[in-house]
Amino acid sequence: MQEFAQANGFKEALLVTDDVVEKADCFFIDGTKSKGIRKDIQRTRHKFCLIAVLGSPERNREILEACPDVLLSPHFAAGKDFMKVRNAGLDSVTCKIAAKNKISIGIDFSEILKAQEQEREILIGRIMQNIRLCRKYKVKMLIATFASSVLEMRSAHDLQAFAQALGMTPKEAQDALHEAGRILMRNQEKKHPSYVSDGIRIVE
């Protein structure tokens, strides 16, 4: 898990001990290709401590109702923007589902880094719109490099500055950096025999 965390930009964002990181594991599902997202999540939930699903405007609601931990890049594979708003993959309905199911919206820094100039402008505009929606509907956000090479790695300080440039407040940016760690700790707590619900355990 440490190698995964380092390669995907999570290591600098985890507010957890090395012991927790070593025991954790993450699973990514391509929501644009999966034929049964809910089944894929249910089949792998007990094996992994964090499940992230790559979104698309056509399937985001289905993905959110299947309850992954993270909906990654909800704007992915989106077509042209609409007349008055961007085709960014989120709206009031999907944001309310995400907030209710405690699903975080993931921002992939490497996606922006790899994009061509014109495409990058569109991506940034869509992400900025989604940040405003997440703020309005109190949806948690997560940002990481998701780097596939050392050249794509960035420090936590750089990611936080970038998140603020996208429109997050300093607190939102810091929370987004630490969100992956919080998810890992929460899901590992759920596996404890004494776990009842969030914040509640059986004490003998």
mmCIF file with all atom_site columns, C-alpha atoms in Angstrom:
data_model
loop_
_atom_site.group_PDB
_atom_site.id
_atom_site.type_symbol
_atom_site.label_atom_id
_atom_site.label_alt_id
_atom_site.label_comp_id
_atom_site.label_asym_id
_atom_site.label_entity_id
_atom_site.label_seq_id
_atom_site.pdbx_PDB_ins_code
_atom_site.Cartn_x
_atom_site.Cartn_y
_atom_site.Cartn_z
_atom_site.occupancy
_atom_site.B_iso_or_equiv
_atom_site.pdbx_formal_charge
_atom_site.auth_seq_id
_atom_site.auth_comp_id
_atom_site.auth_asym_id
_atom_site.auth_atom_id
_atom_site.pdbx_PDB_model_num
ATOM 1   C CA . MET A 1 1   ? 0.000   0.000  0.000   1.00 0.00 ? 1   MET A CA 1
ATOM 2   C CA . GLN A 1 2   ? 2.866   2.393  0.671   1.00 0.00 ? 2   GLN A CA 1
ATOM 3   C CA . GLU A 1 3   ? 4.051   2.024  -2.920  1.00 0.00 ? 3   GLU A CA 1
ATOM 4   C CA . PHE A 1 4   ? 0.490   2.614  -4.139  1.00 0.00 ? 4   PHE A CA 1
ATOM 5   C CA . ALA A 1 5   ? 0.114   5.655  -1.908  1.00 0.00 ? 5   ALA A CA 1
ATOM 6   C CA . GLN A 1 6   ? 3.365   7.142  -3.103  1.00 0.00 ? 6   GLN A CA 1
ATOM 7   C CA . ALA A 1 7   ? 2.627   6.427  -6.760  1.00 0.00 ? 7   ALA A CA 1
ATOM 8   C CA . ASN A 1 8   ? -0.840  7.920  -6.562  1.00 0.00 ? 8   ASN A CA 1
ATOM 9   C CA . GLY A 1 9   ? -0.155  10.979 -4.483  1.00 0.00 ? 9   GLY A CA 1
ATOM 10  C CA . PHE A 1 10  ? -1.882  9.697  -1.347  1.00 0.00 ? 10  PHE A CA 1
ATOM 11  C CA . LYS A 1 11  ? 1.150   9.316  0.931   1.00 0.00 ? 11  LYS A CA 1
ATOM 12  C CA . GLU A 1 12  ? 1.565   13.027 1.608   1.00 0.00 ? 12  GLU A CA 1
ATOM 13  C CA . ALA A 1 13  ? -2.175  13.347 2.231   1.00 0.00 ? 13  ALA A CA 1
ATOM 14  C CA . LEU A 1 14  ? -2.693  10.539 4.722   1.00 0.00 ? 14  LEU A CA 1
ATOM 15  C CA . LEU A 1 15  ? -3.209  11.601 8.318   1.00 0.00 ? 15  LEU A CA 1
ATOM 16  C CA . VAL A 1 16  ? -2.567  8.032  9.444   1.00 0.00 ? 16  VAL A CA 1
ATOM 17  C CA . THR A 1 17  ? 0.316   5.965  10.767  1.00 0.00 ? 17  THR A CA 1
ATOM 18  C CA . ASP A 1 18  ? 2.545   3.869  8.511   1.00 0.00 ? 18  ASP A CA 1
ATOM 19  C CA . ASP A 1 19  ? 0.939   0.802  10.083  1.00 0.00 ? 19  ASP A CA 1
ATOM 20  C CA . VAL A 1 20  ? -2.476  1.847  8.789   1.00 0.00 ? 20  VAL A CA 1
ATOM 21  C CA . VAL A 1 21  ? -1.072  2.637  5.337   1.00 0.00 ? 21  VAL A CA 1
ATOM 22  C CA . GLU A 1 22  ? 0.657   -0.740 5.073   1.00 0.00 ? 22  GLU A CA 1
ATOM 23  C CA . LYS A 1 23  ? -2.539  -2.605 5.909   1.00 0.00 ? 23  LYS A CA 1
ATOM 24  C CA . ALA A 1 24  ? -4.686  -0.573 3.536   1.00 0.00 ? 24  ALA A CA 1
ATOM 25  C CA . ASP A 1 25  ? -5.379  -1.277 -0.098  1.00 0.00 ? 25  ASP A CA 1
ATOM 26  C CA . CYS A 1 26  ? -7.300  0.593  -2.767  1.00 0.00 ? 26  CYS A CA 1
ATOM 27  C CA . PHE A 1 27  ? -9.317  -0.534 -5.760  1.00 0.00 ? 27  PHE A CA 1
ATOM 28  C CA . PHE A 1 28  ? -10.196 1.480  -8.851  1.00 0.00 ? 28  PHE A CA 1
ATOM 29  C CA . ILE A 1 29  ? -13.153 0.756  -11.123 1.00 0.00 ? 29  ILE A CA 1
ATOM 30  C CA . ASP A 1 30  ? -13.553 2.326  -14.552 1.00 0.00 ? 30  ASP A CA 1
ATOM 31  C CA . GLY A 1 31  ? -17.165 3.449  -14.367 1.00 0.00 ? 31  GLY A CA 1
ATOM 32  C CA . THR A 1 32  ? -17.220 4.126  -18.090 1.00 0.00 ? 32  THR A CA 1
ATOM 33  C CA . LYS A 1 33  ? -16.625 0.421  -18.847 1.00 0.00 ? 33  LYS A CA 1
ATOM 34  C CA . SER A 1 34  ? -18.040 -1.523 -15.890 1.00 0.00 ? 34  SER A CA 1
ATOM 35  C CA . LYS A 1 35  ? -21.232 -3.400 -16.783 1.00 0.00 ? 35  LYS A CA 1
ATOM 36  C CA . GLY A 1 36  ? -22.287 -3.791 -13.153 1.00 0.00 ? 36  GLY A CA 1
ATOM 37  C CA . ILE A 1 37  ? -20.856 -1.105 -10.889 1.00 0.00 ? 37  ILE A CA 1
ATOM 38  C CA . ARG A 1 38  ? -22.886 -2.068 -7.816  1.00 0.00 ? 38  ARG A CA 1
ATOM 39  C CA . LYS A 1 39  ? -21.845 -5.728 -8.151  1.00 0.00 ? 39  LYS A CA 1
ATOM 40  C CA . ASP A 1 40  ? -18.209 -4.752 -8.689  1.00 0.00 ? 40  ASP A CA 1
ATOM 41  C CA . ILE A 1 41  ? -18.258 -2.664 -5.504  1.00 0.00 ? 41  ILE A CA 1
ATOM 42  C CA . GLN A 1 42  ? -20.046 -5.309 -3.434  1.00 0.00 ? 42  GLN A CA 1
ATOM 43  C CA . ARG A 1 43  ? -17.677 -8.002 -4.695  1.00 0.00 ? 43  ARG A CA 1
ATOM 44  C CA . THR A 1 44  ? -14.570 -6.054 -3.667  1.00 0.00 ? 44  THR A CA 1
ATOM 45  C CA . ARG A 1 45  ? -15.752 -4.062 -0.628  1.00 0.00 ? 45  ARG A CA 1
ATOM 46  C CA . HIS A 1 46  ? -14.530 -6.563 1.981   1.00 0.00 ? 46  HIS A CA 1
ATOM 47  C CA . LYS A 1 47  ? -11.114 -6.831 0.310   1.00 0.00 ? 47  LYS A CA 1
ATOM 48  C CA . PHE A 1 48  ? -10.197 -3.157 0.050   1.00 0.00 ? 48  PHE A CA 1
ATOM 49  C CA . CYS A 1 49  ? -10.124 -0.105 2.306   1.00 0.00 ? 49  CYS A CA 1
ATOM 50  C CA . LEU A 1 50  ? -10.853 2.446  -0.405  1.00 0.00 ? 50  LEU A CA 1
ATOM 51  C CA . ILE A 1 51  ? -12.889 2.022  -3.576  1.00 0.00 ? 51  ILE A CA 1
ATOM 52  C CA . ALA A 1 52  ? -12.814 4.762  -6.202  1.00 0.00 ? 52  ALA A CA 1
ATOM 53  C CA . VAL A 1 53  ? -14.873 4.752  -9.395  1.00 0.00 ? 53  VAL A CA 1
ATOM 54  C CA . LEU A 1 54  ? -14.039 6.793  -12.477 1.00 0.00 ? 54  LEU A CA 1
ATOM 55  C CA . GLY A 1 55  ? -17.151 8.732  -13.364 1.00 0.00 ? 55  GLY A CA 1
ATOM 56  C CA . SER A 1 56  ? -18.918 9.962  -16.473 1.00 0.00 ? 56  SER A CA 1
ATOM 57  C CA . PRO A 1 57  ? -21.941 12.273 -16.775 1.00 0.00 ? 57  PRO A CA 1
ATOM 58  C CA . GLU A 1 58  ? -24.092 9.428  -18.098 1.00 0.00 ? 58  GLU A CA 1
ATOM 59  C CA . ARG A 1 59  ? -23.348 7.093  -15.170 1.00 0.00 ? 59  ARG A CA 1
ATOM 60  C CA . ASN A 1 60  ? -22.547 9.315  -12.182 1.00 0.00 ? 60  ASN A CA 1
ATOM 61  C CA . ARG A 1 61  ? -25.935 8.854  -10.530 1.00 0.00 ? 61  ARG A CA 1
ATOM 62  C CA . GLU A 1 62  ? -25.706 5.067  -10.920 1.00 0.00 ? 62  GLU A CA 1
ATOM 63  C CA . ILE A 1 63  ? -22.191 5.132  -9.477  1.00 0.00 ? 63  ILE A CA 1
ATOM 64  C CA . LEU A 1 64  ? -23.170 7.293  -6.500  1.00 0.00 ? 64  LEU A CA 1
ATOM 65  C CA . GLU A 1 65  ? -26.149 5.077  -5.683  1.00 0.00 ? 65  GLU A CA 1
ATOM 66  C CA . ALA A 1 66  ? -23.755 2.091  -5.605  1.00 0.00 ? 66  ALA A CA 1
ATOM 67  C CA . CYS A 1 67  ? -21.847 3.786  -2.736  1.00 0.00 ? 67  CYS A CA 1
ATOM 68  C CA . PRO A 1 68  ? -18.126 3.777  -3.581  1.00 0.00 ? 68  PRO A CA 1
ATOM 69  C CA . ASP A 1 69  ? -15.828 5.823  -1.346  1.00 0.00 ? 69  ASP A CA 1
ATOM 70  C CA . VAL A 1 70  ? -14.787 8.197  -4.124  1.00 0.00 ? 70  VAL A CA 1
ATOM 71  C CA . LEU A 1 71  ? -16.328 9.314  -7.405  1.00 0.00 ? 71  LEU A CA 1
ATOM 72  C CA . LEU A 1 72  ? -13.248 10.249 -9.405  1.00 0.00 ? 72  LEU A CA 1
ATOM 73  C CA . SER A 1 73  ? -13.408 12.863 -12.173 1.00 0.00 ? 73  SER A CA 1
ATOM 74  C CA . PRO A 1 74  ? -17.213 13.018 -12.597 1.00 0.00 ? 74  PRO A CA 1
ATOM 75  C CA . HIS A 1 75  ? -16.644 15.113 -15.729 1.00 0.00 ? 75  HIS A CA 1
ATOM 76  C CA . PHE A 1 76  ? -14.661 12.333 -17.452 1.00 0.00 ? 76  PHE A CA 1
ATOM 77  C CA . ALA A 1 77  ? -15.780 11.471 -21.002 1.00 0.00 ? 77  ALA A CA 1
ATOM 78  C CA . ALA A 1 78  ? -18.174 14.434 -21.012 1.00 0.00 ? 78  ALA A CA 1
ATOM 79  C CA . GLY A 1 79  ? -19.277 15.877 -24.322 1.00 0.00 ? 79  GLY A CA 1
ATOM 80  C CA . LYS A 1 80  ? -19.606 19.546 -25.178 1.00 0.00 ? 80  LYS A CA 1
ATOM 81  C CA . ASP A 1 81  ? -20.615 22.044 -22.521 1.00 0.00 ? 81  ASP A CA 1
ATOM 82  C CA . PHE A 1 82  ? -24.214 23.218 -22.359 1.00 0.00 ? 82  PHE A CA 1
ATOM 83  C CA . MET A 1 83  ? -25.414 26.706 -23.238 1.00 0.00 ? 83  MET A CA 1
ATOM 84  C CA . LYS A 1 84  ? -25.376 28.185 -19.714 1.00 0.00 ? 84  LYS A CA 1
ATOM 85  C CA . VAL A 1 85  ? -23.477 25.625 -17.614 1.00 0.00 ? 85  VAL A CA 1
ATOM 86  C CA . ARG A 1 86  ? -20.548 23.297 -18.121 1.00 0.00 ? 86  ARG A CA 1
ATOM 87  C CA . ASN A 1 87  ? -21.056 19.589 -18.742 1.00 0.00 ? 87  ASN A CA 1
ATOM 88  C CA . ALA A 1 88  ? -19.141 18.721 -15.583 1.00 0.00 ? 88  ALA A CA 1
ATOM 89  C CA . GLY A 1 89  ? -20.995 15.594 -14.482 1.00 0.00 ? 89  GLY A CA 1
ATOM 90  C CA . LEU A 1 90  ? -22.501 16.899 -11.234 1.00 0.00 ? 90  LEU A CA 1
ATOM 91  C CA . ASP A 1 91  ? -25.778 18.644 -10.463 1.00 0.00 ? 91  ASP A CA 1
ATOM 92  C CA . SER A 1 92  ? -28.000 19.212 -7.440  1.00 0.00 ? 92  SER A CA 1
ATOM 93  C CA . VAL A 1 93  ? -29.399 15.662 -7.568  1.00 0.00 ? 93  VAL A CA 1
ATOM 94  C CA . THR A 1 94  ? -26.057 13.856 -7.763  1.00 0.00 ? 94  THR A CA 1
ATOM 95  C CA . CYS A 1 95  ? -24.510 16.128 -5.131  1.00 0.00 ? 95  CYS A CA 1
ATOM 96  C CA . LYS A 1 96  ? -27.336 15.388 -2.698  1.00 0.00 ? 96  LYS A CA 1
ATOM 97  C CA . ILE A 1 97  ? -26.808 11.648 -3.244  1.00 0.00 ? 97  ILE A CA 1
ATOM 98  C CA . ALA A 1 98  ? -23.052 12.040 -2.684  1.00 0.00 ? 98  ALA A CA 1
ATOM 99  C CA . ALA A 1 99  ? -23.605 13.990 0.539   1.00 0.00 ? 99  ALA A CA 1
ATOM 100 C CA . LYS A 1 100 ? -26.177 11.492 1.826   1.00 0.00 ? 100 LYS A CA 1
ATOM 101 C CA . ASN A 1 101 ? -23.973 8.468  1.066   1.00 0.00 ? 101 ASN A CA 1
ATOM 102 C CA . LYS A 1 102 ? -20.780 10.173 2.323   1.00 0.00 ? 102 LYS A CA 1
ATOM 103 C CA . ILE A 1 103 ? -19.043 9.831  -1.039  1.00 0.00 ? 103 ILE A CA 1
ATOM 104 C CA . SER A 1 104 ? -16.111 12.110 -1.817  1.00 0.00 ? 104 SER A CA 1
ATOM 105 C CA . ILE A 1 105 ? -15.572 13.738 -5.200  1.00 0.00 ? 105 ILE A CA 1
ATOM 106 C CA . GLY A 1 106 ? -12.029 13.089 -6.436  1.00 0.00 ? 106 GLY A CA 1
ATOM 107 C CA . ILE A 1 107 ? -9.887  15.536 -8.403  1.00 0.00 ? 107 ILE A CA 1
ATOM 108 C CA . ASP A 1 108 ? -7.124  13.916 -10.461 1.00 0.00 ? 108 ASP A CA 1
ATOM 109 C CA . PHE A 1 109 ? -4.175  16.309 -10.790 1.00 0.00 ? 109 PHE A CA 1
ATOM 110 C CA . SER A 1 110 ? -2.396  14.144 -13.378 1.00 0.00 ? 110 SER A CA 1
ATOM 111 C CA . GLU A 1 111 ? -5.429  14.328 -15.673 1.00 0.00 ? 111 GLU A CA 1
ATOM 112 C CA . ILE A 1 112 ? -5.024  18.101 -15.812 1.00 0.00 ? 112 ILE A CA 1
ATOM 113 C CA . LEU A 1 113 ? -1.247  17.863 -16.104 1.00 0.00 ? 113 LEU A CA 1
ATOM 114 C CA . LYS A 1 114 ? -1.441  15.550 -19.140 1.00 0.00 ? 114 LYS A CA 1
ATOM 115 C CA . ALA A 1 115 ? -4.162  17.510 -20.956 1.00 0.00 ? 115 ALA A CA 1
ATOM 116 C CA . GLN A 1 116 ? -3.429  19.701 -23.949 1.00 0.00 ? 116 GLN A CA 1
ATOM 117 C CA . GLU A 1 117 ? -3.793  23.465 -23.445 1.00 0.00 ? 117 GLU A CA 1
ATOM 118 C CA . GLN A 1 118 ? -7.306  23.843 -24.874 1.00 0.00 ? 118 GLN A CA 1
ATOM 119 C CA . GLU A 1 119 ? -8.537  20.666 -23.183 1.00 0.00 ? 119 GLU A CA 1
ATOM 120 C CA . ARG A 1 120 ? -6.945  21.782 -19.908 1.00 0.00 ? 120 ARG A CA 1
ATOM 121 C CA . GLU A 1 121 ? -8.926  25.018 -19.934 1.00 0.00 ? 121 GLU A CA 1
ATOM 122 C CA . ILE A 1 122 ? -12.159 23.040 -20.319 1.00 0.00 ? 122 ILE A CA 1
ATOM 123 C CA . LEU A 1 123 ? -11.174 20.587 -17.564 1.00 0.00 ? 123 LEU A CA 1
ATOM 124 C CA . ILE A 1 124 ? -10.322 23.356 -15.121 1.00 0.00 ? 124 ILE A CA 1
ATOM 125 C CA . GLY A 1 125 ? -13.608 25.137 -15.821 1.00 0.00 ? 125 GLY A CA 1
ATOM 126 C CA . ARG A 1 126 ? -15.568 21.938 -15.166 1.00 0.00 ? 126 ARG A CA 1
ATOM 127 C CA . ILE A 1 127 ? -13.674 21.158 -11.973 1.00 0.00 ? 127 ILE A CA 1
ATOM 128 C CA . MET A 1 128 ? -14.207 24.704 -10.698 1.00 0.00 ? 128 MET A CA 1
ATOM 129 C CA . GLN A 1 129 ? -17.948 24.346 -11.293 1.00 0.00 ? 129 GLN A CA 1
ATOM 130 C CA . ASN A 1 130 ? -17.968 21.029 -9.407  1.00 0.00 ? 130 ASN A CA 1
ATOM 131 C CA . ILE A 1 131 ? -16.096 22.586 -6.487  1.00 0.00 ? 131 ILE A CA 1
ATOM 132 C CA . ARG A 1 132 ? -18.805 25.232 -6.170  1.00 0.00 ? 132 ARG A CA 1
ATOM 133 C CA . LEU A 1 133 ? -21.493 22.538 -6.239  1.00 0.00 ? 133 LEU A CA 1
ATOM 134 C CA . CYS A 1 134 ? -19.675 20.441 -3.635  1.00 0.00 ? 134 CYS A CA 1
ATOM 135 C CA . ARG A 1 135 ? -19.436 23.480 -1.380  1.00 0.00 ? 135 ARG A CA 1
ATOM 136 C CA . LYS A 1 136 ? -23.126 24.290 -1.805  1.00 0.00 ? 136 LYS A CA 1
ATOM 137 C CA . TYR A 1 137 ? -24.294 20.752 -1.025  1.00 0.00 ? 137 TYR A CA 1
ATOM 138 C CA . LYS A 1 138 ? -21.596 19.981 1.578   1.00 0.00 ? 138 LYS A CA 1
ATOM 139 C CA . VAL A 1 139 ? -19.952 17.173 -0.401  1.00 0.00 ? 139 VAL A CA 1
ATOM 140 C CA . LYS A 1 140 ? -16.443 16.124 0.648   1.00 0.00 ? 140 LYS A CA 1
ATOM 141 C CA . MET A 1 141 ? -13.666 16.620 -1.910  1.00 0.00 ? 141 MET A CA 1
ATOM 142 C CA . LEU A 1 142 ? -10.411 14.731 -2.421  1.00 0.00 ? 142 LEU A CA 1
ATOM 143 C CA . ILE A 1 143 ? -7.371  15.809 -4.413  1.00 0.00 ? 143 ILE A CA 1
ATOM 144 C CA . ALA A 1 144 ? -4.295  13.716 -5.225  1.00 0.00 ? 144 ALA A CA 1
ATOM 145 C CA . THR A 1 145 ? -1.736  13.489 -8.015  1.00 0.00 ? 145 THR A CA 1
ATOM 146 C CA . PHE A 1 146 ? -2.701  9.933  -9.071  1.00 0.00 ? 146 PHE A CA 1
ATOM 147 C CA . ALA A 1 147 ? 0.745   9.984  -10.644 1.00 0.00 ? 147 ALA A CA 1
ATOM 148 C CA . SER A 1 148 ? 1.801   7.230  -13.033 1.00 0.00 ? 148 SER A CA 1
ATOM 149 C CA . SER A 1 149 ? 5.436   8.403  -13.015 1.00 0.00 ? 149 SER A CA 1
ATOM 150 C CA . VAL A 1 150 ? 7.828   10.285 -10.758 1.00 0.00 ? 150 VAL A CA 1
ATOM 151 C CA . LEU A 1 151 ? 7.588   13.310 -13.059 1.00 0.00 ? 151 LEU A CA 1
ATOM 152 C CA . GLU A 1 152 ? 3.908   13.659 -12.236 1.00 0.00 ? 152 GLU A CA 1
ATOM 153 C CA . MET A 1 153 ? 4.456   13.689 -8.459  1.00 0.00 ? 153 MET A CA 1
ATOM 154 C CA . ARG A 1 154 ? 3.769   16.906 -6.559  1.00 0.00 ? 154 ARG A CA 1
ATOM 155 C CA . SER A 1 155 ? 4.192   17.882 -2.928  1.00 0.00 ? 155 SER A CA 1
ATOM 156 C CA . ALA A 1 156 ? 1.255   18.381 -0.593  1.00 0.00 ? 156 ALA A CA 1
ATOM 157 C CA . HIS A 1 157 ? 2.059   22.106 -0.564  1.00 0.00 ? 157 HIS A CA 1
ATOM 158 C CA . ASP A 1 158 ? 1.838   22.286 -4.370  1.00 0.00 ? 158 ASP A CA 1
ATOM 159 C CA . LEU A 1 159 ? -1.433  20.343 -4.435  1.00 0.00 ? 159 LEU A CA 1
ATOM 160 C CA . GLN A 1 160 ? -2.955  22.574 -1.786  1.00 0.00 ? 160 GLN A CA 1
ATOM 161 C CA . ALA A 1 161 ? -1.932  25.694 -3.712  1.00 0.00 ? 161 ALA A CA 1
ATOM 162 C CA . PHE A 1 162 ? -3.394  24.214 -6.899  1.00 0.00 ? 162 PHE A CA 1
ATOM 163 C CA . ALA A 1 163 ? -6.658  23.330 -5.139  1.00 0.00 ? 163 ALA A CA 1
ATOM 164 C CA . GLN A 1 164 ? -6.941  26.918 -3.943  1.00 0.00 ? 164 GLN A CA 1
ATOM 165 C CA . ALA A 1 165 ? -6.257  28.163 -7.474  1.00 0.00 ? 165 ALA A CA 1
ATOM 166 C CA . LEU A 1 166 ? -9.221  26.033 -8.600  1.00 0.00 ? 166 LEU A CA 1
ATOM 167 C CA . GLY A 1 167 ? -11.442 27.899 -6.159  1.00 0.00 ? 167 GLY A CA 1
ATOM 168 C CA . MET A 1 168 ? -11.216 25.978 -2.886  1.00 0.00 ? 168 MET A CA 1
ATOM 169 C CA . THR A 1 169 ? -10.796 27.882 0.348   1.00 0.00 ? 169 THR A CA 1
ATOM 170 C CA . PRO A 1 170 ? -7.583  27.133 2.292   1.00 0.00 ? 170 PRO A CA 1
ATOM 171 C CA . LYS A 1 171 ? -9.562  24.884 4.667   1.00 0.00 ? 171 LYS A CA 1
ATOM 172 C CA . GLU A 1 172 ? -11.302 23.067 1.796   1.00 0.00 ? 172 GLU A CA 1
ATOM 173 C CA . ALA A 1 173 ? -7.939  22.497 0.085   1.00 0.00 ? 173 ALA A CA 1
ATOM 174 C CA . GLN A 1 174 ? -6.373  21.120 3.256   1.00 0.00 ? 174 GLN A CA 1
ATOM 175 C CA . ASP A 1 175 ? -9.377  18.888 3.915   1.00 0.00 ? 175 ASP A CA 1
ATOM 176 C CA . ALA A 1 176 ? -9.244  17.608 0.314   1.00 0.00 ? 176 ALA A CA 1
ATOM 177 C CA . LEU A 1 177 ? -5.594  16.623 0.797   1.00 0.00 ? 177 LEU A CA 1
ATOM 178 C CA . HIS A 1 178 ? -6.414  14.691 3.956   1.00 0.00 ? 178 HIS A CA 1
ATOM 179 C CA . GLU A 1 179 ? -9.653  13.103 2.761   1.00 0.00 ? 179 GLU A CA 1
ATOM 180 C CA . ALA A 1 180 ? -8.026  9.891  1.481   1.00 0.00 ? 180 ALA A CA 1
ATOM 181 C CA . GLY A 1 181 ? -6.529  9.250  4.902   1.00 0.00 ? 181 GLY A CA 1
ATOM 182 C CA . ARG A 1 182 ? -9.840  9.855  6.632   1.00 0.00 ? 182 ARG A CA 1
ATOM 183 C CA . ILE A 1 183 ? -11.589 7.393  4.323   1.00 0.00 ? 183 ILE A CA 1
ATOM 184 C CA . LEU A 1 184 ? -8.970  4.713  4.982   1.00 0.00 ? 184 LEU A CA 1
ATOM 185 C CA . MET A 1 185 ? -9.239  5.148  8.741   1.00 0.00 ? 185 MET A CA 1
ATOM 186 C CA . ARG A 1 186 ? -13.047 5.167  8.668   1.00 0.00 ? 186 ARG A CA 1
ATOM 187 C CA . ASN A 1 187 ? -13.245 1.995  6.580   1.00 0.00 ? 187 ASN A CA 1
ATOM 188 C CA . GLN A 1 188 ? -10.681 0.180  8.687   1.00 0.00 ? 188 GLN A CA 1
ATOM 189 C CA . GLU A 1 189 ? -12.666 1.124  11.796  1.00 0.00 ? 189 GLU A CA 1
ATOM 190 C CA . LYS A 1 190 ? -15.770 -0.448 10.222  1.00 0.00 ? 190 LYS A CA 1
ATOM 191 C CA . LYS A 1 191 ? -13.944 -3.788 10.059  1.00 0.00 ? 191 LYS A CA 1
ATOM 192 C CA . HIS A 1 192 ? -13.376 -3.829 13.819  1.00 0.00 ? 192 HIS A CA 1
ATOM 193 C CA . PRO A 1 193 ? -15.550 -6.466 15.594  1.00 0.00 ? 193 PRO A CA 1
ATOM 194 C CA . SER A 1 194 ? -16.887 -3.868 18.041  1.00 0.00 ? 194 SER A CA 1
ATOM 195 C CA . TYR A 1 195 ? -17.976 -1.408 15.324  1.00 0.00 ? 195 TYR A CA 1
ATOM 196 C CA . VAL A 1 196 ? -21.680 -0.475 15.329  1.00 0.00 ? 196 VAL A CA 1
ATOM 197 C CA . SER A 1 197 ? -21.818 2.757  13.318  1.00 0.00 ? 197 SER A CA 1
ATOM 198 C CA . ASP A 1 198 ? -19.687 5.861  12.797  1.00 0.00 ? 198 ASP A CA 1
ATOM 199 C CA . GLY A 1 199 ? -18.414 6.922  16.210  1.00 0.00 ? 199 GLY A CA 1
ATOM 200 C CA . ILE A 1 200 ? -20.132 4.054  18.043  1.00 0.00 ? 200 ILE A CA 1
ATOM 201 C CA . ARG A 1 201 ? -18.472 0.867  19.314  1.00 0.00 ? 201 ARG A CA 1
ATOM 202 C CA . ILE A 1 202 ? -19.498 -1.908 21.682  1.00 0.00 ? 202 ILE A CA 1
ATOM 203 C CA . VAL A 1 203 ? -17.520 -1.624 24.912  1.00 0.00 ? 203 VAL A CA 1
ATOM 204 C CA . GLU A 1 204 ? -17.198 -4.723 27.064  1.00 0.00 ? 204 GLU A CA 1
#
